[in-house]
Coordinates of C-alpha atoms and ligand atoms in Angstrom, one line a residue:
M1 CA 0.0 0.1 0.1
S2 CA 1.5 3.9 -0.6
K3 CA 2.0 5.4 1.9
K4 CA -0.5 8.5 2.9
K5 CA 0.8 11.9 1.7
A6 CA 0.4 15.1 3.7
L7 CA 1.1 18.5 2.9
I8 CA 1.6 21.3 5.4
T9 CA 1.9 24.7 4.9
G10 CA 3.8 26.5 7.8
I11 CA 5.8 23.6 8.3
T12 CA 9.1 25.9 9.6
G13 CA 6.6 27.3 12.7
Q14 CA 5.9 25.7 16.0
D15 CA 2.9 23.5 15.1
G16 CA 4.3 22.3 11.6
A17 CA 7.5 21.0 13.2
Y18 CA 6.0 18.8 15.6
L19 CA 3.2 18.0 13.2
A20 CA 5.5 16.8 10.8
E21 CA 7.3 14.6 13.3
F22 CA 4.2 13.1 14.3
L23 CA 3.3 12.2 10.6
I24 CA 6.4 10.8 9.7
K25 CA 6.3 8.6 13.0
K26 CA 2.8 7.3 11.4
D27 CA 4.5 6.6 8.1
Y28 CA 3.5 9.7 6.0
I29 CA 5.2 11.4 3.3
V30 CA 5.3 14.7 4.7
H31 CA 5.5 17.6 1.9
G32 CA 6.1 21.1 3.6
L33 CA 5.7 24.8 2.2
K34 CA 8.6 26.9 2.9
R35 CA 9.0 30.7 2.4
R36 CA 12.0 32.0 0.9
A37 CA 14.1 33.9 3.5
S38 CA 17.7 35.5 3.5
M39 CA 18.7 33.1 6.1
F40 CA 18.0 29.4 6.8
N41 CA 14.9 29.1 9.0
T42 CA 14.5 25.5 9.1
E43 CA 15.8 25.0 12.5
R44 CA 12.6 23.8 14.1
I45 CA 12.9 20.8 11.4
D46 CA 16.8 20.3 11.1
H47 CA 16.4 17.0 13.2
L48 CA 13.8 15.7 10.4
Y49 CA 15.2 17.1 7.1
Q50 CA 16.8 15.1 4.5
E51 CA 19.8 15.8 2.5
P52 CA 17.8 16.3 -1.2
H53 CA 19.9 13.9 -3.2
I54 CA 18.5 10.7 -1.2
D55 CA 15.9 8.4 -2.5
D56 CA 12.8 7.7 -0.6
R57 CA 12.7 10.7 1.5
N58 CA 9.7 11.5 4.1
L59 CA 10.2 14.8 4.3
I60 CA 10.1 17.3 0.9
L61 CA 10.0 20.8 1.0
H62 CA 8.8 23.5 -1.6
Y63 CA 9.1 27.0 -1.7
G64 CA 6.0 28.9 -1.5
D65 CA 4.1 31.4 -0.1
L66 CA 0.2 31.4 1.1
T67 CA 0.1 35.0 -1.1
D68 CA 0.6 33.4 -4.4
S69 CA -2.2 31.3 -5.7
M70 CA -0.7 29.8 -8.9
N71 CA 2.4 28.8 -6.8
L72 CA 0.1 27.1 -4.5
T73 CA -2.0 25.4 -7.1
R74 CA 1.2 23.9 -8.7
I75 CA 2.2 22.6 -5.5
V76 CA -1.2 21.1 -4.7
Q77 CA -1.2 19.6 -8.2
E78 CA 2.4 18.0 -7.7
V79 CA 2.1 16.4 -4.7
Q80 CA -1.7 15.3 -4.8
P81 CA -1.8 14.9 -0.9
D82 CA -4.3 12.8 0.8
E83 CA -4.7 15.8 3.6
I84 CA -3.5 19.2 3.9
Y85 CA -2.7 21.1 7.1
N86 CA -3.0 24.8 6.3
L87 CA -0.6 26.3 9.6
A88 CA 0.8 28.7 7.7
A89 CA 0.2 32.3 9.0
M90 CA 1.2 35.6 10.1
S91 CA 0.3 34.5 13.8
H92 CA 1.2 37.4 16.1
V93 CA -1.7 39.7 17.1
K94 CA 0.3 42.3 18.2
V95 CA 2.2 42.3 14.9
S96 CA -1.1 42.1 13.0
F97 CA -2.1 45.8 13.8
D98 CA 1.2 47.0 12.1
T99 CA 0.4 45.0 9.2
P100 CA -3.5 44.3 8.6
E101 CA -3.4 44.2 5.2
Y102 CA -0.6 41.5 4.6
T103 CA -2.6 39.4 7.4
A104 CA -5.9 39.8 5.9
N105 CA -4.0 38.6 2.4
S106 CA -1.9 35.7 3.9
D107 CA -4.3 34.3 6.7
G108 CA -7.8 35.3 5.2
I109 CA -7.8 34.8 1.3
G110 CA -4.8 32.6 1.6
V111 CA -7.0 30.0 2.9
L112 CA -9.3 30.6 0.0
R113 CA -6.3 30.2 -2.6
I114 CA -5.8 26.7 -1.1
L115 CA -9.4 25.4 -1.1
E116 CA -9.6 26.7 -4.8
A117 CA -6.9 24.9 -5.9
I118 CA -8.3 21.6 -4.1
R119 CA -11.6 22.2 -6.1
L120 CA -10.2 23.4 -9.3
L121 CA -7.7 20.5 -9.8
G122 CA -10.5 18.0 -9.0
L123 CA -9.4 17.0 -5.6
S124 CA -12.5 17.7 -3.9
N125 CA -13.1 14.0 -3.2
K126 CA -9.3 13.2 -2.4
T127 CA -7.9 16.2 -0.4
R128 CA -8.8 16.6 3.3
F129 CA -8.4 20.0 4.7
Y130 CA -7.4 21.1 8.1
Q131 CA -7.5 24.9 8.7
A132 CA -5.8 26.2 12.0
S133 CA -8.5 28.5 13.6
T134 CA -8.2 29.9 16.7
S135 CA -9.8 31.2 20.0
E136 CA -8.7 34.8 18.8
L137 CA -12.1 34.4 17.0
Y138 CA -14.2 34.6 20.5
G139 CA -12.2 37.9 21.5
L140 CA -14.3 39.8 23.4
V141 CA -15.8 36.7 25.0
Q142 CA -19.5 36.3 24.6
E143 CA -19.6 33.3 26.8
I144 CA -17.8 31.4 29.3
P145 CA -16.4 28.9 28.7
Q146 CA -15.8 29.0 24.7
N147 CA -17.2 26.2 22.9
E148 CA -18.1 25.4 19.0
K149 CA -21.3 27.3 19.6
T150 CA -20.0 30.7 21.1
P151 CA -20.4 33.5 19.0
F152 CA -17.4 35.0 17.7
Y153 CA -16.2 38.7 18.2
P154 CA -12.8 39.0 17.0
R155 CA -10.4 42.0 18.4
S156 CA -7.6 42.3 16.1
P157 CA -6.9 42.7 12.2
Y158 CA -5.3 38.9 12.5
G159 CA -8.8 37.8 14.3
V160 CA -10.6 39.1 11.7
A161 CA -8.5 37.5 9.2
K162 CA -8.8 34.1 10.8
L163 CA -12.7 34.8 11.0
Y164 CA -12.9 34.7 6.9
A165 CA -10.8 31.9 7.0
Y166 CA -12.9 29.8 9.4
W167 CA -16.2 30.8 7.5
I168 CA -14.7 29.9 4.0
T169 CA -13.6 26.5 5.1
V170 CA -17.3 26.0 6.5
N171 CA -18.6 27.4 3.3
Y172 CA -16.6 25.0 0.8
R173 CA -17.6 22.2 3.2
E174 CA -21.4 22.8 2.4
A175 CA -20.8 24.0 -1.0
Y176 CA -18.7 21.4 -2.5
N177 CA -18.8 18.7 0.0
M178 CA -15.3 18.7 1.0
H179 CA -13.6 17.5 3.8
A180 CA -12.7 20.6 5.3
S181 CA -12.4 21.1 9.1
N182 CA -11.5 23.8 11.7
G183 CA -9.7 23.2 14.7
I184 CA -10.4 26.4 17.0
L185 CA -7.3 26.0 19.1
F186 CA -6.5 27.6 22.4
N187 CA -3.0 28.9 22.9
H188 CA -0.5 26.4 22.9
E189 CA 3.1 26.8 23.5
S190 CA 6.4 24.5 23.7
P191 CA 10.3 24.7 24.1
I192 CA 9.8 25.8 20.1
R193 CA 7.3 28.5 20.7
G194 CA 8.1 31.8 18.8
E195 CA 10.3 33.9 21.0
T196 CA 7.9 36.8 21.1
F197 CA 4.8 35.2 21.9
V198 CA 4.4 36.0 25.7
T199 CA 5.2 32.4 27.3
R200 CA 8.3 31.9 25.6
K201 CA 9.5 35.7 25.9
I202 CA 9.2 34.7 29.8
T203 CA 10.8 31.4 30.0
R204 CA 14.0 33.0 27.7
A205 CA 14.3 35.9 29.8
M206 CA 13.6 34.2 33.0
A207 CA 16.4 31.9 32.3
R208 CA 18.9 34.4 31.2
I209 CA 18.2 36.5 34.7
V210 CA 19.1 33.5 36.8
L211 CA 22.3 33.2 35.0
G212 CA 23.1 36.6 35.2
M213 CA 22.9 37.6 31.8
Q214 CA 20.2 39.9 31.8
D215 CA 18.3 42.3 34.8
T216 CA 14.6 42.9 34.1
L217 CA 12.0 41.8 31.5
Y218 CA 9.6 43.9 30.0
V219 CA 5.9 43.1 29.4
G220 CA 2.8 44.5 28.3
N221 CA -0.7 43.3 30.2
L222 CA 0.2 41.0 33.2
S223 CA -3.9 40.7 33.6
A224 CA -4.7 38.8 30.5
Q225 CA -5.8 35.4 30.9
R226 CA -5.0 32.5 28.5
D227 CA -6.0 28.5 28.7
W228 CA -2.4 27.6 27.6
G229 CA -1.8 23.7 26.4
H230 CA 1.0 21.7 25.1
A231 CA 1.6 22.1 21.0
K232 CA 2.7 18.4 21.3
D233 CA -0.8 17.4 22.4
Y234 CA -2.8 20.0 19.8
V235 CA -1.0 18.6 16.7
Q236 CA -2.5 15.3 17.4
A237 CA -5.9 17.0 17.9
M238 CA -5.6 18.0 14.2
Y239 CA -4.5 14.7 12.8
L240 CA -7.7 13.3 14.7
I241 CA -10.0 15.7 12.9
L242 CA -8.8 14.7 9.5
Q243 CA -9.5 11.1 10.5
Q244 CA -12.8 11.4 11.1
D245 CA -15.5 10.2 8.2
K246 CA -17.3 13.6 8.1
P247 CA -15.7 16.8 8.4
D248 CA -16.8 19.2 11.7
D249 CA -15.2 22.2 13.5
Y250 CA -13.7 21.6 17.1
V251 CA -12.5 23.7 19.9
I252 CA -9.0 22.4 21.0
A253 CA -8.3 23.6 24.7
T254 CA -7.6 22.2 28.2
G255 CA -10.2 24.2 30.0
T256 CA -7.8 26.1 33.1
T257 CA -7.2 29.8 32.4
T258 CA -4.2 31.4 34.3
S259 CA -3.1 35.5 34.0
I260 CA 0.4 36.4 32.5
R261 CA 1.4 37.4 36.3
D262 CA 0.5 33.5 37.5
F263 CA 2.5 32.3 34.5
I264 CA 5.7 34.3 35.8
K265 CA 5.2 33.2 39.2
M266 CA 4.8 29.3 38.6
T267 CA 7.9 30.0 36.4
G268 CA 9.5 31.0 39.2
E269 CA 8.7 28.3 41.3
K270 CA 10.0 25.5 39.0
L271 CA 13.4 27.7 39.4
G272 CA 13.2 28.4 43.4
L273 CA 11.9 31.3 43.2
L274 CA 9.3 33.3 44.9
I275 CA 8.2 36.3 42.8
S276 CA 6.5 39.3 44.5
F277 CA 4.1 41.8 42.6
E278 CA 4.0 45.4 43.7
G279 CA 2.3 48.6 42.6
K280 CA -0.5 48.8 40.2
D281 CA -1.2 49.3 36.2
I282 CA 2.1 50.6 34.3
E283 CA 3.9 50.9 37.7
E284 CA 3.5 47.3 38.8
K285 CA 6.6 45.6 39.3
G286 CA 7.7 41.9 40.1
Y287 CA 10.7 41.4 42.4
I288 CA 12.3 38.1 43.7
A289 CA 11.3 38.1 47.0
G290 CA 12.5 34.6 48.1
V291 CA 14.5 31.7 47.2
N292 CA 14.3 27.8 47.6
E293 CA 17.8 27.2 47.4
A294 CA 17.6 23.4 47.2
V295 CA 15.2 23.8 44.0
F296 CA 17.4 26.4 42.8
N297 CA 20.3 24.1 42.7
E298 CA 18.3 21.2 41.2
N299 CA 17.3 23.3 38.5
V300 CA 19.8 25.9 37.7
G301 CA 23.0 25.2 39.4
S302 CA 24.4 26.2 42.8
Q303 CA 27.0 28.5 40.9
Y304 CA 24.3 31.4 40.0
L305 CA 22.8 31.4 43.5
E306 CA 25.3 34.5 44.5
N307 CA 23.4 36.8 42.4
I308 CA 20.1 36.1 43.3
K309 CA 21.4 36.2 46.6
M310 CA 22.3 39.7 46.2
R311 CA 19.3 40.6 44.3
L312 CA 17.3 39.2 47.5
E313 CA 19.5 41.3 49.9
N314 CA 18.7 44.5 48.0
Y315 CA 14.8 43.6 47.9
S316 CA 14.7 43.4 51.5
V317 CA 16.6 46.3 52.2
K318 CA 14.9 48.3 49.3
K319 CA 18.1 49.5 48.1
A320 CA 19.3 49.4 44.3
R321 CA 16.3 47.2 43.8
K322 CA 16.4 45.8 40.3
P323 CA 12.6 44.4 39.2
L324 CA 12.5 41.1 37.6
I325 CA 9.3 42.4 35.7
S326 CA 8.7 45.8 34.7
V327 CA 5.7 47.0 32.6
D328 CA 6.4 48.5 29.1
P329 CA 2.9 49.9 27.3
Q330 CA 4.6 49.7 23.9
Y331 CA 3.5 45.9 24.3
F332 CA 0.0 46.7 25.1
R333 CA -2.5 45.7 22.2
P334 CA -5.3 48.8 20.5
T335 CA -7.8 46.2 21.3
E336 CA -7.1 43.4 23.9
V337 CA -8.3 39.9 24.3
E338 CA -8.7 39.7 27.9
M339 CA -9.9 36.2 28.9
L340 CA -10.1 32.7 27.0
I341 CA -10.9 29.6 28.5
G342 CA -12.1 27.0 26.4
D343 CA -14.4 23.9 26.4
A344 CA -12.8 21.0 24.7
S345 CA -15.9 18.6 25.5
K346 CA -16.9 17.7 21.7
A347 CA -13.2 17.0 20.9
K348 CA -12.6 14.7 24.0
K349 CA -16.4 12.6 23.1
V350 CA -16.0 12.7 19.2
L351 CA -12.2 12.3 18.9
G352 CA -11.0 10.8 22.0
W353 CA -8.5 13.5 22.4
E354 CA -6.9 14.1 26.1
P355 CA -4.4 16.2 26.4
E356 CA -0.8 15.0 28.3
Y357 CA 0.6 17.8 29.8
D358 CA -1.0 20.4 32.2
L359 CA 0.2 23.7 32.8
K360 CA 2.9 23.0 35.3
G361 CA 4.3 20.1 33.2
L362 CA 4.3 22.7 29.9
I363 CA 6.4 25.1 32.0
E364 CA 8.6 22.5 33.2
D365 CA 9.5 21.8 29.5
M366 CA 10.0 25.4 28.3
I367 CA 12.1 26.9 31.3
L368 CA 14.2 23.8 31.5
S369 CA 15.1 23.8 27.6
D370 CA 16.1 27.6 28.3
I371 CA 18.0 27.2 31.0
K372 CA 19.9 24.5 28.7
L373 CA 19.9 27.1 25.9
M374 CA 20.8 29.9 27.9
K375 CA 23.6 28.0 29.7
K376 CA 24.9 27.2 26.1
D377 CA 24.9 30.8 25.3
A378 CA 27.0 31.8 28.7
Y379 CA 29.2 29.1 27.5
L380 CA 30.0 30.6 24.3
R381 CA 30.2 34.4 25.9
N382 CA 32.7 33.3 28.4
G383 CA 34.5 31.8 25.6
G384 CA 34.9 34.7 23.6
Y385 CA 32.0 34.4 20.9
R386 CA 29.3 36.6 20.1
I387 CA 26.1 35.9 21.2
L388 CA 22.8 37.4 19.8
N389 CA 20.6 39.4 22.1
Y390 CA 17.3 39.2 20.1
F391 CA 15.8 42.4 21.2
E392 CA 12.3 43.0 20.6
Ligands
NAP401 P1 4.5 30.0 13.9 O1 5.3 29.4 14.7 O2 4.2 31.5 14.0 O3 4.4 29.8 12.4 C1 3.8 30.0 11.4 C2 4.5 29.6 9.9 O4 3.7 30.4 9.1 C3 5.8 29.7 9.9 O5 6.5 28.3 9.1 C4 5.9 30.8 8.5 O6 7.0 30.7 8.2 C5 4.6 30.3 8.1 N1 4.2 31.6 7.1 C6 3.9 32.8 7.9 N2 3.4 33.8 6.8 C7 3.3 32.6 5.5 C8 3.1 33.2 4.4 N3 2.7 34.1 3.9 N4 3.1 32.3 3.2 C9 3.8 30.7 3.6 N5 4.1 30.5 4.7 C10 4.1 31.3 5.8 O7 3.0 29.5 14.3 P2 2.0 28.4 15.2 O8 2.3 28.8 16.5 O9 2.9 27.1 15.1 O10 0.8 28.1 14.4 C11 0.5 27.7 13.3 C12 -0.8 27.8 13.1 O11 -1.9 27.9 14.0 C13 -1.0 29.3 12.6 O12 -1.9 29.7 11.5 C14 -1.6 30.4 13.6 O13 -2.2 31.4 13.4 C15 -2.7 29.2 14.2 N6 -3.0 29.1 15.9 C16 -1.6 28.9 16.9 C17 -2.0 29.0 17.6 C18 -0.8 29.0 19.1 O14 -1.4 29.4 20.2 N7 0.3 28.6 18.9 C19 -3.2 28.8 18.2 C20 -4.5 28.8 17.4 C21 -4.0 29.1 16.1 P3 8.4 31.4 8.5 O15 9.0 30.3 9.5 O16 9.4 31.7 7.4 O17 8.1 32.6 9.4
GDD402 N1 3.5 38.9 23.0 C1 3.1 39.3 24.3 N2 4.5 40.3 24.5 N3 2.2 39.3 24.6 C2 2.2 40.1 25.9 C3 3.3 40.7 26.3 C4 4.4 40.8 25.9 O1 5.5 41.2 26.1 N4 3.0 41.2 27.7 C5 1.6 40.7 28.1 N5 1.4 39.9 27.1 C6 -0.1 39.5 26.6 C7 -0.9 40.0 25.5 O2 -1.5 41.2 25.5 C8 -1.8 38.8 25.5 O3 -2.8 39.3 26.4 C9 -1.4 37.7 25.7 O4 0.0 38.0 26.6 C10 -1.0 36.7 25.3 O5 0.0 37.0 24.1 P1 0.6 36.3 23.1 O6 1.5 35.2 23.8 O7 1.4 37.2 22.2 O8 -0.3 35.6 22.0 P2 -1.8 35.6 21.5 O9 -2.9 35.0 22.6 O10 -2.2 37.1 21.5 O11 -1.9 34.9 20.2 C11 -1.6 33.5 20.3 O12 -2.4 32.4 20.6 C12 -3.8 32.5 19.6 C13 -4.6 31.8 20.3 O13 -5.5 32.2 21.0 C14 -0.9 33.3 19.0 O14 -0.3 31.8 19.0 C15 -2.0 33.4 17.6 O15 -1.7 32.7 16.5 C16 -3.3 32.3 18.3 O16 -4.1 32.5 17.4

């Protein structure tokens, strides 16, 4: 029997990388759409990427872009995929306020381009289509928790573009009888999460801070609440959605919501740090107010304790206090999504989907990985090599 073929757009992103790995393990041949970039951007799939001259490869990349319909049509024609996972998107909510037209083109019309390619190539009965829909559709939430029937109220150019994408997927399913489904995924993170999303920004910065490479992390709205899961669990849901006899739309979420402030505190706990917040609104600051030395030594290393003890000493005598966290309004959004919490009962019942990770497990996975990464940076810096700052 010939192997199943999947085409993943956005394969170089967080979800694309985990999904490619998952499908290759299931014996798929995975084709991926990759944008041309001035540097290599295949770091997340490097462990799966094979030398292009090898026969029988199970991962094949194609240059392409969601804004180029002829290119998309040609790739779909060449690959003749059994399944398409459309994960490509300009996925940063804040950036979508700066690039609204581009976001509409790639995240909204881009979906139409793929659906039309499937239809025009006569693949409607063969190719199953998954659209990466989002909890950002709920925006100004109309119901708590949010499920498949909750009305949408997007709050950003990204959310509005994804609203079009959601409905055009539903429309092609109904109009042309296509196997086209939406996964309405709530926030999901991992050690390979993009560095400018808040969770990864926090775990990277806190790793640098405990290693003495940075003093303070600047963030935006500390009170926003998100329903965070692990990307590894969420790509399994994408796969399950396309294995159903009937196409449909599913919420994928953990059912727990947590503020950014509490995410920071929980990350601190894993490092043995007690973090205390003082002040209000843009004057709010977080300080290291205690240390559990045994936990710190185990997860960070006793050689880094001195710096933390000094900060603690300054904190208690209220002198030369360096905040761990400070608010910078540049990270606020013109319209904010204050709270998301999903109800994934339908996915659990119909797909049999169950997440393995809870928030504690997710944070542990992310912070321990970033401590390792930053230790590598520290090692290079101490050896006289340049390391990148990645200022946002
Ligand atoms: P991500 O890490 O930002 O990855 C996005 C991917 O899309 C990257 O491979 C990127 O390529 C590619 N891309 C961007 N614009 C493109 C274009 N015009 N043409 C072709 N490729 C393009 O995002 P993610 O977290 O993996 O999310 C995957 C999808 O799920 C996205 O559609 C996102 O909107 C949606 N989603 C994510 C979450 C979440 O919490 N992660 C929740 C709900 C929905 P480069 O590598 O070249 O930048
Ligand atoms: N990025 C960022 N940076 N967000 C911050 C910061 C900061 O410094 N400080 C506070 N936040 C708040 C944001 O205002 C928002 O309320 C929350 O943290 C989460 O922001 P992000 O991590 O950027 O994610 P998002 O929820 O806006 O969008 C992500 O999840 C969506 C699903 O709900 C993205 O992955 C989207 O692509 C996805 O659709």
